[in-house]
Amino acid sequence: MMRASINTATLGFQAPIREVIDEVARAGFAGLAPWRREVEGADVRAIAKHIRDAGLTVTGYCRSTYIPAASRAQFLNHVEDNRRAIRDAGILGAACFVMVVGGLPEGSRDLEAARAQVAEATGLLMETAREAGTTIALEPLHPFYAADRSCLNTLKQALDMAEAIEPEARLLGICADVYHIWWDPERTAQIARAGSANRLFAFHLCDWLRETRDPLNDRGMMGDGVIDLGRISGEISAAGFTGLPEVEIFSSLDWWKRPMAETLAICKQRLAPLV
Amino acid sequence: MMRASINTATLGFQAPIREVIDEVARAGFAGLAPWRREVEGADVRAIAKHIRDAGLTVTGYCRSTYIPAASRAQFLNHVEDNRRAIRDAGILGAACFVMVVGGLPEGSRDLEAARAQVAEATGLLMETAREAGTTIALEPLHPFYAADRSCLNTLKQALDMAEAIEPEARLLGICADVYHIWWDPERTAQIARAGSANRLFAFHLCDWLRETRDPLNDRGMMGDGVIDLGRISGEISAAGFTGLPEVEIFSSLDWWKRPMAETLAICKQRLAPLV
């Protein structure tokens, strides 16, 4: 059994979730992280049972509806959408609900306002997370996505926000994804801070290709890029993270075209020195 | 006369530097910033005279040879290359020599080592800048470029480095380019810090297109993107910057295809509310 988890996006959504679960279990991984597109509209309890029966842990549930909105009504719709997803995260037994928070509302240039909306929404969602028996992980995304996908862009910013919303640090933490944080001069210090504050809820692995052809869907397999994964994994361990590292590779240009079993086998090889 | 400068890259290098100088002056700008590709191998003193005769200030000279190298000999070659360029910056009367520092050497995953090389090289170049009668501006580049173009990625990091190298703050500062810093939660504080430390040497303008098709050469014209340029310009003014804002738009997909006079006219319109 490999002490690692597979984010189902890594496999390109080629098959129904039940087949994906079976493939991941067969390949010998200890966990997986499903996406809402695979779960919503289906029998969530049955999927949860299928995952448990396969012997898999759910390291996270992906992901939030983007928060920032041009109108108050739309903002509240986004919050409600996330409430429903958080309840599903609870049913799935997910270690956390992963918040990819969204960027600027169409037509806006006000990053501060977008960030304030994210903080407010997260505050509103805490009670839902408690009731659902799960946690919320704020995932800072690479600054490349600040306009259209996430106005939360560094670990420090995510941790500052988490501390302000829930000082007691029980249900609100962060997700550290190497793709988003590898370049950050503050990374080492902020990972340590997340650990000592009990806010390190998830750790995602992939690689950054030196020649990135598409900033969204050209992530690399571990070892094929420039990220010092051994070093960052060491920082995560030193911070006291005891969860399963999760492989999340968006790769429409390469890995999503391969059979799931092949991708899983190569993930396993590349993870071996890291877990 | 418009109190702004045109970085010649904005015009796509369509014409020899003398024609570019004349176009920029004719359009009524107060300054320009040339590139080494337009200057090296030519009569630098004659170009400098042409710029002066046209009544233009030189807001910066672009740009450094990338520093980080796989071998010590190569590193020292890069330093020497930059020495030559800094002497030309002095002859041109440039307000600063712009350092785009380079990313990871091919085959390396060690960002810390690359950053240490940049700090060492910058230290070695200070005496050359003093002799040449110019200054050095470290330009942090957007984290998207950390692998291949710049391991210096935030204002804070650049200012920390500048303070360590030259505590007295006479010849070493930073270049603040909206494209690289607009997303940074620490931006406002670090611009203020740069100003009060007397290290704010250059300010570059363009815009970030919500749908960026190419992270290198799809920069937007001011007003066409999502950056709150009024706000950032205000921060720069409040920090005491008295130089000319400089327009630098890399746009192989759009602006570089237009006649220089058209691009300059639109720059002028869009700058009007900002300068």
Coordinates of C-alpha atoms in Angstrom, one line a residue:
Chain A
M1 CA 0.0 0.0 0.0
M2 CA 1.4 3.4 -1.0
R3 CA 0.8 6.1 1.6
A4 CA -0.4 8.6 -1.0
S5 CA -3.7 9.7 -2.6
I6 CA -4.7 10.3 -6.2
N7 CA -6.8 13.3 -7.1
T8 CA -9.1 12.0 -9.7
A9 CA -8.4 15.0 -12.0
T10 CA -5.0 13.3 -12.5
L11 CA -6.7 10.6 -14.5
G12 CA -8.6 13.0 -16.8
F13 CA -12.1 12.0 -15.9
Q14 CA -12.0 9.2 -18.5
A15 CA -14.3 6.9 -16.6
P16 CA -17.2 6.9 -14.1
I17 CA -16.2 7.5 -10.5
R18 CA -16.7 3.8 -9.5
E19 CA -14.2 2.6 -12.1
V20 CA -11.8 5.3 -11.0
I21 CA -12.1 4.2 -7.4
D22 CA -11.4 0.6 -8.3
E23 CA -8.4 1.5 -10.5
V24 CA -6.9 3.6 -7.7
A25 CA -7.4 0.9 -5.1
R26 CA -6.1 -1.8 -7.5
A27 CA -2.9 0.3 -8.1
G28 CA -2.3 0.2 -4.3
F29 CA -2.9 3.7 -3.3
A30 CA -4.3 4.5 0.2
G31 CA -6.5 7.4 -0.8
L32 CA -8.2 9.4 -3.4
A33 CA -9.8 12.9 -3.8
P34 CA -12.9 13.1 -6.0
W35 CA -14.4 16.1 -7.8
R36 CA -18.0 17.4 -7.6
R37 CA -18.6 16.7 -11.2
E38 CA -18.2 13.0 -10.4
V39 CA -20.4 13.1 -7.4
E40 CA -23.2 15.6 -7.7
G41 CA -26.4 14.3 -9.0
A42 CA -25.4 10.7 -8.1
D43 CA -26.0 8.8 -4.9
V44 CA -23.4 10.3 -2.7
R45 CA -23.8 7.8 0.1
A46 CA -23.3 4.9 -2.3
I47 CA -20.2 6.5 -3.7
A48 CA -18.9 7.0 -0.1
K49 CA -19.5 3.4 0.6
H50 CA -17.8 2.3 -2.6
I51 CA -14.7 4.3 -1.6
R52 CA -14.7 2.9 2.0
D53 CA -15.2 -0.7 0.7
A54 CA -12.3 -0.2 -1.6
G55 CA -10.2 0.7 1.5
L56 CA -9.5 4.2 0.4
T57 CA -9.3 7.4 2.5
V58 CA -10.7 10.6 1.0
T59 CA -8.0 13.2 1.3
G60 CA -10.1 16.1 0.0
Y61 CA -13.2 17.0 -2.0
C62 CA -12.7 19.3 -5.0
R63 CA -13.7 22.1 -5.0
S64 CA -15.6 25.2 -4.1
T65 CA -17.8 27.2 -6.4
Y66 CA -15.9 30.5 -6.9
I67 CA -17.0 33.1 -4.4
P68 CA -16.5 36.7 -5.6
A69 CA -19.6 38.0 -7.4
A70 CA -20.8 41.3 -8.9
S71 CA -24.0 41.2 -6.9
R72 CA -24.9 40.3 -3.3
A73 CA -27.5 37.8 -4.5
Q74 CA -25.0 36.0 -6.7
F75 CA -22.5 36.0 -3.8
L76 CA -25.1 34.3 -1.6
N77 CA -25.9 31.8 -4.3
H78 CA -22.2 30.9 -4.4
V79 CA -22.2 30.4 -0.6
E80 CA -25.3 28.2 -0.8
D81 CA -23.7 26.1 -3.6
N82 CA -20.7 25.6 -1.3
R83 CA -22.9 24.6 1.6
R84 CA -24.3 21.8 -0.5
A85 CA -20.9 20.7 -1.5
I86 CA -19.6 20.8 2.0
R87 CA -22.4 18.5 3.1
D88 CA -21.3 16.1 0.4
A89 CA -17.8 16.3 1.6
G90 CA -19.0 15.3 5.0
I91 CA -20.9 12.3 3.6
L92 CA -17.8 11.3 1.6
G93 CA -15.7 11.4 4.8
A94 CA -13.4 13.9 3.2
A95 CA -10.5 15.1 5.3
C96 CA -11.2 18.6 3.9
F97 CA -13.3 20.6 1.4
V98 CA -10.8 22.3 -0.9
M99 CA -11.6 25.9 -1.5
V100 CA -10.4 27.3 -4.8
V101 CA -11.8 30.7 -4.2
G102 CA -12.3 32.4 -7.5
G103 CA -10.8 35.6 -9.0
L104 CA -12.2 39.0 -9.9
P105 CA -15.9 39.2 -10.8
E106 CA -16.3 39.9 -14.5
G107 CA -15.7 43.7 -15.1
S108 CA -14.1 44.2 -11.7
R109 CA -10.5 45.4 -11.0
D110 CA -10.9 45.4 -7.2
L111 CA -8.8 42.5 -5.8
E112 CA -9.3 43.7 -2.2
A113 CA -13.1 43.5 -2.6
A114 CA -12.8 40.0 -4.0
R115 CA -10.6 39.0 -1.2
A116 CA -13.0 40.4 1.4
Q117 CA -15.9 38.4 -0.2
V118 CA -13.8 35.3 0.1
A119 CA -13.2 35.9 3.8
E120 CA -16.8 36.6 4.5
A121 CA -18.0 33.5 2.6
T122 CA -15.5 31.3 4.4
G123 CA -16.7 32.6 7.7
L124 CA -20.3 31.8 6.7
L125 CA -19.3 28.3 5.7
M126 CA -17.6 27.3 9.0
E127 CA -20.8 26.3 10.7
T128 CA -21.7 24.1 7.7
A129 CA -18.3 22.4 7.9
R130 CA -18.8 21.7 11.6
E131 CA -22.2 20.2 11.1
A132 CA -21.0 18.1 8.2
G133 CA -18.1 16.8 10.1
T134 CA -15.4 18.0 7.7
T135 CA -12.9 20.8 7.5
I136 CA -12.2 23.6 5.0
A137 CA -8.8 24.0 3.3
L138 CA -8.1 27.3 1.6
E139 CA -5.9 26.6 -1.4
P140 CA -3.8 29.6 -2.5
L141 CA -3.4 29.4 -6.3
H142 CA -0.4 30.5 -8.3
P143 CA -0.5 34.3 -8.9
F144 CA -1.0 33.5 -12.6
Y145 CA -4.6 32.8 -11.8
A146 CA -5.3 35.9 -9.8
A147 CA -7.6 37.4 -12.4
D148 CA -9.8 34.5 -13.2
R149 CA -9.5 31.6 -10.7
S150 CA -8.2 32.7 -7.4
C151 CA -7.5 36.0 -5.6
L152 CA -5.9 33.9 -2.9
N153 CA -2.3 33.6 -4.0
T154 CA 0.2 32.8 -1.3
L155 CA 0.4 30.6 1.8
K156 CA 0.9 33.7 4.0
Q157 CA -2.3 35.3 2.7
A158 CA -4.3 32.1 3.2
L159 CA -3.0 31.6 6.7
D160 CA -3.6 35.3 7.6
M161 CA -7.2 34.9 6.4
A162 CA -7.7 31.6 8.3
E163 CA -6.4 33.1 11.5
A164 CA -8.7 36.1 11.2
I165 CA -11.7 33.9 10.5
E166 CA -11.2 31.1 13.0
P167 CA -8.5 31.9 15.6
E168 CA -9.0 28.7 17.4
A169 CA -7.8 26.6 14.4
R170 CA -10.1 23.6 14.5
L171 CA -11.8 23.4 11.1
L172 CA -10.1 26.0 8.9
G173 CA -6.7 25.3 7.3
I174 CA -4.8 25.4 4.1
C175 CA -4.0 23.2 1.2
A176 CA -0.3 23.4 0.1
D177 CA 0.1 22.5 -3.6
V178 CA 3.7 22.5 -4.9
Y179 CA 2.6 23.9 -8.3
H180 CA 1.3 27.1 -6.6
I181 CA 3.9 27.6 -3.9
W182 CA 7.2 26.3 -5.2
W183 CA 8.5 29.7 -6.3
D184 CA 7.5 31.6 -3.1
P185 CA 10.5 33.0 -1.1
E186 CA 8.3 32.8 2.0
R187 CA 7.3 29.1 1.4
T188 CA 9.5 27.4 4.0
A189 CA 8.5 29.7 6.8
Q190 CA 4.8 29.6 5.9
I191 CA 4.7 25.8 5.7
A192 CA 6.2 25.7 9.2
R193 CA 3.7 28.3 10.4
A194 CA 0.8 26.2 9.0
G195 CA 2.1 23.2 10.7
S196 CA 2.6 24.8 14.1
A197 CA -0.8 26.5 13.8
N198 CA -2.5 23.1 13.1
R199 CA -3.7 24.3 9.7
L200 CA -1.9 22.1 7.3
F201 CA -4.8 20.0 5.9
A202 CA -3.7 18.9 2.5
F203 CA -0.5 18.5 0.4
H204 CA -0.7 18.3 -3.4
L205 CA 2.1 17.0 -5.7
C206 CA 2.9 17.4 -9.3
D207 CA 5.7 19.3 -11.1
W208 CA 6.3 22.6 -13.0
L209 CA 7.6 22.0 -16.5
R210 CA 10.3 24.4 -17.4
E211 CA 8.6 25.0 -20.8
T212 CA 5.0 25.3 -19.6
R213 CA 2.8 25.3 -22.7
D214 CA -0.4 26.0 -21.0
P215 CA -0.5 27.5 -17.4
L216 CA -3.7 25.6 -16.6
N217 CA -3.4 22.1 -18.1
D218 CA 0.3 21.5 -18.7
R219 CA 1.4 20.4 -15.2
G220 CA 4.2 17.9 -15.1
M221 CA 4.5 14.4 -13.5
M222 CA 6.7 14.4 -10.4
G223 CA 10.3 14.4 -11.5
D224 CA 9.7 15.8 -15.0
G225 CA 9.9 19.5 -13.9
V226 CA 12.0 21.9 -11.9
I227 CA 10.4 21.7 -8.4
D228 CA 12.6 20.4 -5.7
L229 CA 9.9 18.0 -4.5
G230 CA 12.2 16.3 -2.0
R231 CA 12.9 19.5 -0.2
I232 CA 9.2 20.6 -0.1
S233 CA 8.1 17.2 1.0
G234 CA 10.6 17.4 3.8
E235 CA 9.3 20.8 4.8
I236 CA 5.7 19.4 4.9
S237 CA 6.8 16.4 7.0
A238 CA 8.8 18.6 9.4
A239 CA 5.7 20.7 9.8
G240 CA 4.0 17.7 11.3
F241 CA 1.7 16.8 8.3
T242 CA 0.5 13.2 8.8
G243 CA -2.0 13.0 6.0
L244 CA -1.5 11.4 2.6
P245 CA 0.3 13.4 -0.1
E246 CA -2.1 13.8 -3.0
V247 CA -1.1 13.7 -6.7
E248 CA -3.0 16.3 -8.7
I249 CA -1.8 16.7 -12.4
F250 CA -3.9 18.8 -14.8
S251 CA -2.4 17.6 -18.1
S252 CA -4.7 17.7 -21.2
L253 CA -1.6 17.6 -23.3
D254 CA -0.1 14.5 -21.9
W255 CA -1.2 12.4 -18.9
W256 CA -5.0 12.7 -19.5
K257 CA -4.4 10.9 -22.8
R258 CA -2.9 7.9 -21.2
P259 CA -4.7 4.8 -19.8
M260 CA -5.4 5.3 -16.1
A261 CA -3.3 2.2 -15.1
E262 CA -0.3 3.6 -16.8
T263 CA -0.5 7.0 -15.1
L264 CA -1.1 5.4 -11.8
A265 CA 2.0 3.1 -12.2
I266 CA 4.2 6.0 -13.1
C267 CA 2.8 8.1 -10.2
K268 CA 3.8 5.2 -7.9
Q269 CA 7.3 5.1 -9.2
R270 CA 7.8 8.8 -8.9
L271 CA 6.3 9.0 -5.4
A272 CA 8.5 6.2 -4.0
P273 CA 11.4 8.5 -3.0
L274 CA 8.9 11.2 -1.6
V275 CA 6.6 9.3 0.7
Chain B
M1 CA 4.8 66.9 -23.4
M2 CA 3.6 63.8 -21.7
R3 CA 5.4 63.0 -18.5
A4 CA 5.9 59.3 -19.4
S5 CA 8.4 57.1 -21.1
I6 CA 8.1 54.5 -23.8
N7 CA 10.0 51.2 -23.4
T8 CA 11.0 50.5 -27.0
A9 CA 9.8 46.9 -26.7
T10 CA 6.3 48.3 -26.7
L11 CA 6.8 49.2 -30.4
G12 CA 8.0 45.7 -31.3
F13 CA 11.4 46.5 -32.6
Q14 CA 10.0 47.3 -36.0
A15 CA 12.5 50.0 -36.9
P16 CA 16.1 51.0 -36.2
I17 CA 16.6 52.8 -32.9
R18 CA 17.0 56.2 -34.5
E19 CA 13.6 56.0 -36.1
V20 CA 12.1 54.8 -32.8
I21 CA 13.7 57.7 -30.9
D22 CA 12.2 60.2 -33.4
E23 CA 8.8 58.6 -33.3
V24 CA 8.7 58.7 -29.5
A25 CA 9.8 62.3 -29.4
R26 CA 7.3 63.3 -32.2
A27 CA 4.5 61.7 -30.2
G28 CA 5.3 64.0 -27.4
F29 CA 6.7 61.7 -24.7
A30 CA 9.4 62.8 -22.3
G31 CA 11.4 59.7 -22.2
L32 CA 12.2 56.3 -23.6
A33 CA 14.0 53.1 -22.5
P34 CA 16.0 51.2 -25.1
W35 CA 17.1 47.6 -25.2
R36 CA 20.6 46.3 -25.7
R37 CA 19.7 44.6 -29.0
E38 CA 19.2 48.1 -30.4
V39 CA 22.4 49.5 -28.9
E40 CA 25.1 47.0 -28.7
G41 CA 27.4 46.9 -31.7
A42 CA 26.4 50.4 -32.7
D43 CA 27.9 53.7 -31.8
V44 CA 26.5 54.1 -28.3
R45 CA 27.7 57.7 -27.8
A46 CA 26.0 58.6 -31.1
I47 CA 22.7 57.0 -29.9
A48 CA 23.0 58.8 -26.6
K49 CA 23.4 62.1 -28.4
H50 CA 20.5 61.3 -30.7
I51 CA 18.3 60.7 -27.6
R52 CA 19.5 63.9 -25.9
D53 CA 19.0 65.9 -29.1
A54 CA 15.4 64.6 -29.3
G55 CA 14.8 65.9 -25.8
L56 CA 14.2 62.5 -24.3
T57 CA 15.2 61.2 -20.9
V58 CA 16.4 57.6 -20.6
T59 CA 14.3 56.0 -17.9
G60 CA 16.1 52.7 -18.0
Y61 CA 18.3 50.4 -20.1
C62 CA 17.0 46.9 -20.7
R63 CA 18.3 44.5 -19.5
S64 CA 20.8 42.3 -17.7
T65 CA 22.2 39.0 -19.0
Y66 CA 20.6 36.3 -16.9
I67 CA 22.9 35.6 -13.9
P68 CA 22.5 32.0 -12.6
A69 CA 24.8 29.5 -14.3
A70 CA 25.7 25.9 -13.9
S71 CA 29.4 26.7 -13.7
R72 CA 31.5 29.3 -12.0
A73 CA 33.1 30.3 -15.3
Q74 CA 29.7 30.8 -16.9
F75 CA 28.6 32.8 -13.9
L76 CA 31.6 35.1 -14.2
N77 CA 30.9 35.5 -18.0
H78 CA 27.4 36.7 -17.1
V79 CA 28.8 39.2 -14.7
E80 CA 31.3 40.5 -17.3
D81 CA 28.5 40.8 -19.9
N82 CA 26.5 42.9 -17.4
R83 CA 29.5 45.1 -16.7
R84 CA 29.7 46.0 -20.4
A85 CA 26.0 46.7 -20.5
I86 CA 26.1 48.9 -17.4
R87 CA 28.9 51.0 -19.0
D88 CA 26.6 51.5 -21.9
A89 CA 23.8 52.4 -19.5
G90 CA 26.1 55.1 -18.2
I91 CA 26.9 56.4 -21.6
L92 CA 23.2 56.5 -22.5
G93 CA 22.5 58.5 -19.3
A94 CA 20.0 55.8 -18.2
A95 CA 18.3 56.4 -14.8
C96 CA 18.9 52.7 -14.1
F97 CA 20.1 49.5 -15.6
V98 CA 17.2 47.0 -15.3
M99 CA 18.1 43.6 -13.9
V100 CA 16.0 40.8 -15.1
V101 CA 18.0 38.2 -13.2
G102 CA 17.3 34.8 -14.8
G103 CA 15.8 31.6 -13.5
L104 CA 17.2 28.2 -12.8
P105 CA 20.2 27.1 -14.7
E106 CA 19.3 24.2 -17.1
G107 CA 19.1 21.0 -15.1
S108 CA 18.9 22.7 -11.7
R109 CA 16.0 22.6 -9.2
D110 CA 17.9 24.8 -6.6
L111 CA 16.1 28.2 -6.5
E112 CA 18.0 29.2 -3.3
A113 CA 21.3 28.7 -5.1
A114 CA 20.1 30.7 -8.1
R115 CA 19.0 33.5 -5.8
A116 CA 22.4 33.4 -4.0
Q117 CA 24.1 33.8 -7.4
V118 CA 22.0 36.8 -8.2
A119 CA 22.8 38.4 -4.9
E120 CA 26.5 37.8 -5.4
A121 CA 26.5 39.1 -9.0
T122 CA 24.6 42.2 -8.1
G123 CA 27.2 42.9 -5.3
L124 CA 30.0 42.5 -7.9
L125 CA 28.2 45.0 -10.3
M126 CA 27.7 47.8 -7.8
E127 CA 31.2 49.3 -8.4
T128 CA 30.7 49.2 -12.1
A129 CA 27.4 51.1 -11.7
R130 CA 29.1 53.7 -9.6
E131 CA 31.9 54.2 -12.1
A132 CA 29.5 54.3 -15.0
G133 CA 27.3 56.9 -13.3
T134 CA 24.1 54.9 -13.3
T135 CA 22.1 52.8 -10.9
I136 CA 20.9 49.2 -10.8
A137 CA 17.2 48.4 -10.5
L138 CA 16.3 44.8 -9.5
E139 CA 13.1 43.9 -11.3
P140 CA 11.1 41.1 -9.6
L141 CA 9.2 39.2 -12.3
H142 CA 5.9 37.5 -12.0
P143 CA 6.2 34.0 -10.3
F144 CA 5.1 32.5 -13.6
Y145 CA 8.7 33.1 -14.8
A146 CA 10.5 31.6 -11.8
A147 CA 11.8 28.6 -13.7
D148 CA 13.2 30.2 -16.8
R149 CA 13.4 34.0 -16.5
S150 CA 13.7 35.3 -13.0
C151 CA 14.1 33.7 -9.6
L152 CA 13.4 37.1 -8.1
N153 CA 9.6 37.2 -7.8
T154 CA 8.3 39.7 -5.3
L155 CA 9.0 43.3 -4.3
K156 CA 9.8 42.1 -0.8
Q157 CA 12.4 39.7 -2.0
A158 CA 14.0 42.3 -4.2
L159 CA 14.1 44.9 -1.4
D160 CA 15.4 42.4 1.1
M161 CA 18.2 41.5 -1.4
A162 CA 18.9 45.2 -2.1
E163 CA 19.2 46.0 1.6
A164 CA 21.5 43.2 2.2
I165 CA 23.8 44.1 -0.7
E166 CA 23.9 47.9 -0.3
P167 CA 22.5 49.0 3.1
E168 CA 23.3 52.7 2.4
A169 CA 20.8 52.7 -0.6
R170 CA 22.5 54.9 -3.1
L171 CA 22.8 52.9 -6.3
L172 CA 20.7 49.8 -5.8
G173 CA 16.9 49.9 -6.0
I174 CA 14.0 48.1 -7.6
C175 CA 11.8 48.4 -10.7
A176 CA 8.1 48.0 -10.0
D177 CA 6.2 46.7 -13.0
V178 CA 2.4 46.4 -12.6
Y179 CA 2.3 43.2 -14.7
H180 CA 4.5 41.4 -12.1
I181 CA 3.2 42.9 -8.9
W182 CA -0.5 43.6 -9.3
W183 CA -1.6 40.4 -7.6
D184 CA 0.7 40.6 -4.6
P185 CA -1.1 41.0 -1.2
E186 CA 2.1 42.7 0.1
R187 CA 2.3 45.1 -2.9
T188 CA 1.0 48.3 -1.2
A189 CA 3.3 47.9 1.8
Q190 CA 6.3 47.0 -0.2
I191 CA 5.9 50.0 -2.6
A192 CA 5.8 52.2 0.4
R193 CA 8.9 50.5 1.8
A194 CA 10.7 51.0 -1.5
G195 CA 9.9 54.7 -1.5
S196 CA 10.9 55.4 2.1
A197 CA 14.1 53.4 1.5
N198 CA 14.9 55.5 -1.5
R199 CA 14.9 52.4 -3.7
L200 CA 12.0 53.0 -6.1
F201 CA 14.0 53.6 -9.4
A202 CA 11.5 52.6 -12.1
F203 CA 7.7 52.1 -12.6
H204 CA 6.5 50.1 -15.6
L205 CA 2.9 50.2 -16.9
C206 CA 0.9 47.8 -19.1
D207 CA -2.2 45.7 -18.2
W208 CA -3.0 42.0 -17.4
L209 CA -5.6 40.6 -19.8
R210 CA -8.2 38.5 -18.1
E211 CA -7.8 35.9 -20.8
T212 CA -4.0 35.8 -21.2
R213 CA -3.2 33.8 -24.3
D214 CA 0.6 33.8 -23.8
P215 CA 2.2 34.6 -20.4
L216 CA 5.2 36.2 -22.1
N217 CA 3.9 38.2 -25.1
D218 CA 0.2 38.9 -24.5
R219 CA 0.4 41.9 -22.2
G220 CA -2.4 44.3 -22.5
M221 CA -2.6 48.1 -23.2
M222 CA -3.4 50.1 -20.1
G223 CA -7.2 50.0 -19.6
D224 CA -7.8 46.7 -21.5
G225 CA -7.1 44.4 -18.5
V226 CA -7.9 43.9 -14.9
I227 CA -5.2 45.8 -13.1
D228 CA -6.3 48.7 -11.0
L229 CA -3.7 51.1 -12.6
G230 CA -5.1 54.2 -10.9
R231 CA -4.6 52.6 -7.5
I232 CA -1.1 51.3 -8.1
S233 CA -0.1 54.6 -9.7
G234 CA -1.3 56.4 -6.6
E235 CA 0.7 54.0 -4.4
I236 CA 3.8 54.8 -6.5
S237 CA 3.2 58.6 -6.3
A238 CA 2.6 58.4 -2.6
A239 CA 5.9 56.6 -2.2
G240 CA 7.6 59.6 -3.6
F241 CA 8.5 58.4 -7.1
T242 CA 9.3 61.4 -9.3
G243 CA 10.6 59.6 -12.3
L244 CA 8.6 59.0 -15.5
P245 CA 6.2 56.1 -15.6
E246 CA 7.4 53.8 -18.5
V247 CA 5.1 51.8 -20.8
E248 CA 6.3 48.3 -21.5
I249 CA 3.9 46.1 -23.4
F250 CA 5.1 42.8 -24.8
S251 CA 2.4 41.9 -27.3
S252 CA 3.4 39.8 -30.3
L253 CA -0.3 39.0 -30.7
D254 CA -1.6 42.6 -31.0
W255 CA 0.4 45.8 -30.4
W256 CA 3.6 44.8 -32.1
K257 CA 1.7 44.4 -35.3
R258 CA 0.5 48.0 -35.4
P259 CA 2.2 51.0 -36.8
M260 CA 4.4 52.7 -34.1
A261 CA 2.4 56.0 -34.4
E262 CA -0.9 54.3 -33.7
T263 CA 0.5 52.5 -30.6
L264 CA 2.0 55.7 -29.3
A265 CA -1.2 57.6 -29.8
I266 CA -3.2 55.0 -27.8
C267 CA -0.6 54.9 -25.1
K268 CA -1.0 58.6 -24.7
Q269 CA -4.7 58.4 -24.4
R270 CA -4.6 55.7 -21.9
L271 CA -1.8 57.3 -19.8
A272 CA -3.7 60.6 -19.5
P273 CA -5.7 59.7 -16.4
L274 CA -2.6 58.1 -14.8
V275 CA 0.2 60.6 -15.1

